[in-house]
Amino acid sequence: HRGTPENPGLVLGLAPGGSCRGLVYRVPAGHGEEVLDYLHEREMVTGVYNPRWLTVDTPVGRVRAAGFVVDTRHDQYAGRLSTEAAVPYIRQGEGKGGACLDYLRNTVRHLDALDMHDAGLHRLLRAAETAEDA
């Protein structure tokens, strides 16, 4: 969604073996199948993720939540890139879902609005915004 085979971009995702801070949405009774179908259609376009049930800690205790974890063996998995290596992909990536740089800006803005400031993403965004096109 954020690039093409000729001009690949990057997206952010969950990787195995780590952790993240985020939100868990409670789906109203009777809408679970509809929501899972929507998420599967949105996230599984290229098959880069493994859909999983995850155990997550919340302020009200542990719950099970649907999640999509990257398949590190998939062709499209970029791995952990340095900022220097990631910036060209962020600047060039544009596809049906829009520009990769806009995606990163929106992600950082939304995380900040939720009081989930991520210093690494802020650094990456600053680097991508100030880099000159090659």
PDB file of C-alpha atoms in Angstrom:
ATOM      1  CA  HIS A   1       0.000   0.000   0.000  1.00  0.00           C
ATOM      2  CA  ARG A   2       2.923   2.360   0.543  1.00  0.00           C
ATOM      3  CA  GLY A   3       4.994   1.462  -2.464  1.00  0.00           C
ATOM      4  CA  THR A   4       5.230  -0.520  -5.684  1.00  0.00           C
ATOM      5  CA  PRO A   5       7.614  -3.260  -6.820  1.00  0.00           C
ATOM      6  CA  GLU A   6       9.503  -0.575  -8.793  1.00  0.00           C
ATOM      7  CA  ASN A   7       9.602   1.885  -5.866  1.00  0.00           C
ATOM      8  CA  PRO A   8       9.144  -0.030  -2.627  1.00  0.00           C
ATOM      9  CA  GLY A   9       8.329   1.767   0.583  1.00  0.00           C
ATOM     10  CA  LEU A  10       8.153   0.585   4.186  1.00  0.00           C
ATOM     11  CA  VAL A  11       5.375  -0.032   6.692  1.00  0.00           C
ATOM     12  CA  LEU A  12       5.530  -0.539  10.435  1.00  0.00           C
ATOM     13  CA  GLY A  13       4.495  -3.851  11.917  1.00  0.00           C
ATOM     14  CA  LEU A  14       4.817  -6.239  14.806  1.00  0.00           C
ATOM     15  CA  ALA A  15       7.794  -8.599  14.701  1.00  0.00           C
ATOM     16  CA  PRO A  16       8.177 -11.821  16.663  1.00  0.00           C
ATOM     17  CA  GLY A  17      10.095 -11.789  19.911  1.00  0.00           C
ATOM     18  CA  GLY A  18       9.455  -8.245  21.013  1.00  0.00           C
ATOM     19  CA  SER A  19       6.841  -6.138  22.653  1.00  0.00           C
ATOM     20  CA  CYS A  20       4.998  -2.919  21.955  1.00  0.00           C
ATOM     21  CA  ARG A  21       2.736  -0.440  23.650  1.00  0.00           C
ATOM     22  CA  GLY A  22      -0.563   0.226  21.958  1.00  0.00           C
ATOM     23  CA  LEU A  23      -4.312  -0.017  22.124  1.00  0.00           C
ATOM     24  CA  VAL A  24      -6.686  -2.946  22.289  1.00  0.00           C
ATOM     25  CA  TYR A  25     -10.142  -2.416  20.849  1.00  0.00           C
ATOM     26  CA  ARG A  26     -13.137  -4.246  22.260  1.00  0.00           C
ATOM     27  CA  VAL A  27     -15.445  -5.340  19.487  1.00  0.00           C
ATOM     28  CA  PRO A  28     -19.166  -5.318  20.288  1.00  0.00           C
ATOM     29  CA  ALA A  29     -20.798  -8.720  20.622  1.00  0.00           C
ATOM     30  CA  GLY A  30     -22.030  -9.985  17.301  1.00  0.00           C
ATOM     31  CA  HIS A  31     -19.493  -7.994  15.249  1.00  0.00           C
ATOM     32  CA  GLY A  32     -16.394 -10.135  15.814  1.00  0.00           C
ATOM     33  CA  GLU A  33     -16.541 -12.089  12.573  1.00  0.00           C
ATOM     34  CA  GLU A  34     -17.204  -8.949  10.521  1.00  0.00           C
ATOM     35  CA  VAL A  35     -14.266  -7.106  12.129  1.00  0.00           C
ATOM     36  CA  LEU A  36     -11.895 -10.074  11.744  1.00  0.00           C
ATOM     37  CA  ASP A  37     -12.872 -10.418   8.073  1.00  0.00           C
ATOM     38  CA  TYR A  38     -12.194  -6.703   7.514  1.00  0.00           C
ATOM     39  CA  LEU A  39      -8.812  -6.848   9.282  1.00  0.00           C
ATOM     40  CA  HIS A  40      -7.790  -9.997   7.434  1.00  0.00           C
ATOM     41  CA  GLU A  41      -8.656  -8.439   4.067  1.00  0.00           C
ATOM     42  CA  ARG A  42      -6.767  -5.240   4.930  1.00  0.00           C
ATOM     43  CA  GLU A  43      -3.651  -6.823   6.430  1.00  0.00           C
ATOM     44  CA  MET A  44      -3.212  -9.979   4.371  1.00  0.00           C
ATOM     45  CA  VAL A  45      -2.996  -8.422   0.891  1.00  0.00           C
ATOM     46  CA  THR A  46       0.511  -9.813   0.274  1.00  0.00           C
ATOM     47  CA  GLY A  47       0.647 -12.497   2.948  1.00  0.00           C
ATOM     48  CA  VAL A  48       3.544 -10.838   4.785  1.00  0.00           C
ATOM     49  CA  TYR A  49       1.832 -11.307   8.162  1.00  0.00           C
ATOM     50  CA  ASN A  50       0.832 -14.293  10.257  1.00  0.00           C
ATOM     51  CA  PRO A  51      -2.564 -13.707  11.885  1.00  0.00           C
ATOM     52  CA  ARG A  52      -2.356 -14.657  15.564  1.00  0.00           C
ATOM     53  CA  TRP A  53      -4.238 -14.522  18.816  1.00  0.00           C
ATOM     54  CA  LEU A  54      -2.016 -12.604  21.234  1.00  0.00           C
ATOM     55  CA  THR A  55      -2.171 -12.326  25.010  1.00  0.00           C
ATOM     56  CA  VAL A  56      -1.950  -8.658  25.937  1.00  0.00           C
ATOM     57  CA  ASP A  57      -1.779  -6.826  29.244  1.00  0.00           C
ATOM     58  CA  THR A  58      -4.344  -4.069  29.739  1.00  0.00           C
ATOM     59  CA  PRO A  59      -5.293  -1.861  32.703  1.00  0.00           C
ATOM     60  CA  VAL A  60      -8.110  -4.335  33.439  1.00  0.00           C
ATOM     61  CA  GLY A  61      -5.928  -7.434  33.146  1.00  0.00           C
ATOM     62  CA  ARG A  62      -4.810  -9.840  30.446  1.00  0.00           C
ATOM     63  CA  VAL A  63      -6.964 -10.328  27.365  1.00  0.00           C
ATOM     64  CA  ARG A  64      -6.680 -12.173  24.065  1.00  0.00           C
ATOM     65  CA  ALA A  65      -6.496  -9.971  20.980  1.00  0.00           C
ATOM     66  CA  ALA A  66      -6.215 -10.578  17.265  1.00  0.00           C
ATOM     67  CA  GLY A  67      -2.938  -9.387  15.819  1.00  0.00           C
ATOM     68  CA  PHE A  68      -0.828  -9.659  12.693  1.00  0.00           C
ATOM     69  CA  VAL A  69       2.844 -10.504  13.180  1.00  0.00           C
ATOM     70  CA  VAL A  70       5.288 -10.197  10.296  1.00  0.00           C
ATOM     71  CA  ASP A  71       6.590 -13.394   8.689  1.00  0.00           C
ATOM     72  CA  THR A  72      10.344 -12.786   8.786  1.00  0.00           C
ATOM     73  CA  ARG A  73      10.825 -15.288   5.932  1.00  0.00           C
ATOM     74  CA  HIS A  74       8.554 -13.352   3.554  1.00  0.00           C
ATOM     75  CA  ASP A  75      10.196 -11.640   0.530  1.00  0.00           C
ATOM     76  CA  GLN A  76       8.799  -8.283   1.588  1.00  0.00           C
ATOM     77  CA  TYR A  77      10.215  -8.373   5.107  1.00  0.00           C
ATOM     78  CA  ALA A  78      12.875  -5.660   5.274  1.00  0.00           C
ATOM     79  CA  GLY A  79      14.209  -6.557   8.715  1.00  0.00           C
ATOM     80  CA  ARG A  80      15.661  -4.002  11.067  1.00  0.00           C
ATOM     81  CA  LEU A  81      17.044  -1.238   8.897  1.00  0.00           C
ATOM     82  CA  SER A  82      19.254   1.583  10.062  1.00  0.00           C
ATOM     83  CA  THR A  83      17.810   5.056   9.716  1.00  0.00           C
ATOM     84  CA  GLU A  84      20.221   5.698   6.861  1.00  0.00           C
ATOM     85  CA  ALA A  85      19.019   2.583   5.008  1.00  0.00           C
ATOM     86  CA  ALA A  86      15.302   3.223   5.690  1.00  0.00           C
ATOM     87  CA  VAL A  87      15.104   6.867   4.587  1.00  0.00           C
ATOM     88  CA  PRO A  88      15.365   6.264   0.802  1.00  0.00           C
ATOM     89  CA  TYR A  89      12.497   3.743   0.965  1.00  0.00           C
ATOM     90  CA  ILE A  90      10.378   6.141   3.012  1.00  0.00           C
ATOM     91  CA  ARG A  91      10.991   8.971   0.562  1.00  0.00           C
ATOM     92  CA  GLN A  92      10.353   6.950  -2.612  1.00  0.00           C
ATOM     93  CA  GLY A  93       7.485   4.699  -1.510  1.00  0.00           C
ATOM     94  CA  GLU A  94       4.079   5.592  -2.872  1.00  0.00           C
ATOM     95  CA  GLY A  95       1.225   3.275  -3.762  1.00  0.00           C
ATOM     96  CA  LYS A  96      -2.544   2.893  -3.598  1.00  0.00           C
ATOM     97  CA  GLY A  97      -2.525   3.743   0.101  1.00  0.00           C
ATOM     98  CA  GLY A  98      -0.569   6.949  -0.419  1.00  0.00           C
ATOM     99  CA  ALA A  99       2.972   8.082   0.228  1.00  0.00           C
ATOM    100  CA  CYS A 100       5.164   6.250   2.721  1.00  0.00           C
ATOM    101  CA  LEU A 101       6.356   9.562   4.176  1.00  0.00           C
ATOM    102  CA  ASP A 102       2.751  10.628   4.832  1.00  0.00           C
ATOM    103  CA  TYR A 103       2.083   7.236   6.451  1.00  0.00           C
ATOM    104  CA  LEU A 104       5.031   7.759   8.807  1.00  0.00           C
ATOM    105  CA  ARG A 105       3.937  11.337   9.594  1.00  0.00           C
ATOM    106  CA  ASN A 106       0.389  10.179  10.364  1.00  0.00           C
ATOM    107  CA  THR A 107       1.636   7.305  12.527  1.00  0.00           C
ATOM    108  CA  VAL A 108       3.848   9.614  14.604  1.00  0.00           C
ATOM    109  CA  ARG A 109       1.047  12.198  14.924  1.00  0.00           C
ATOM    110  CA  HIS A 110      -1.489   9.586  16.049  1.00  0.00           C
ATOM    111  CA  LEU A 111       0.906   8.022  18.555  1.00  0.00           C
ATOM    112  CA  ASP A 112       1.663  11.471  19.984  1.00  0.00           C
ATOM    113  CA  ALA A 113      -2.075  12.204  20.280  1.00  0.00           C
ATOM    114  CA  LEU A 114      -2.424   8.989  22.292  1.00  0.00           C
ATOM    115  CA  ASP A 115       0.505  10.041  24.517  1.00  0.00           C
ATOM    116  CA  MET A 116       2.622   7.195  23.090  1.00  0.00           C
ATOM    117  CA  HIS A 117       5.632   9.226  22.022  1.00  0.00           C
ATOM    118  CA  ASP A 118       8.207   7.080  20.217  1.00  0.00           C
ATOM    119  CA  ALA A 119      11.619   8.754  20.088  1.00  0.00           C
ATOM    120  CA  GLY A 120      12.900   6.347  17.422  1.00  0.00           C
ATOM    121  CA  LEU A 121       9.997   7.099  15.076  1.00  0.00           C
ATOM    122  CA  HIS A 122      10.459  10.834  15.671  1.00  0.00           C
ATOM    123  CA  ARG A 123      14.153  10.521  14.720  1.00  0.00           C
ATOM    124  CA  LEU A 124      13.257   8.500  11.616  1.00  0.00           C
ATOM    125  CA  LEU A 125      10.643  11.052  10.561  1.00  0.00           C
ATOM    126  CA  ARG A 126      13.055  13.975  11.051  1.00  0.00           C
ATOM    127  CA  ALA A 127      15.679  12.162   8.965  1.00  0.00           C
ATOM    128  CA  ALA A 128      13.191  11.366   6.195  1.00  0.00           C
ATOM    129  CA  GLU A 129      11.806  14.908   6.112  1.00  0.00           C
ATOM    130  CA  THR A 130      15.240  16.545   5.962  1.00  0.00           C
ATOM    131  CA  ALA A 131      16.923  14.134   3.519  1.00  0.00           C
ATOM    132  CA  GLU A 132      17.464  15.354   0.010  1.00  0.00           C
ATOM    133  CA  ASP A 133      16.115  13.304  -2.857  1.00  0.00           C
ATOM    134  CA  ALA A 134      18.795  11.267  -4.536  1.00  0.00           C
TER     135      ALA A 134
END
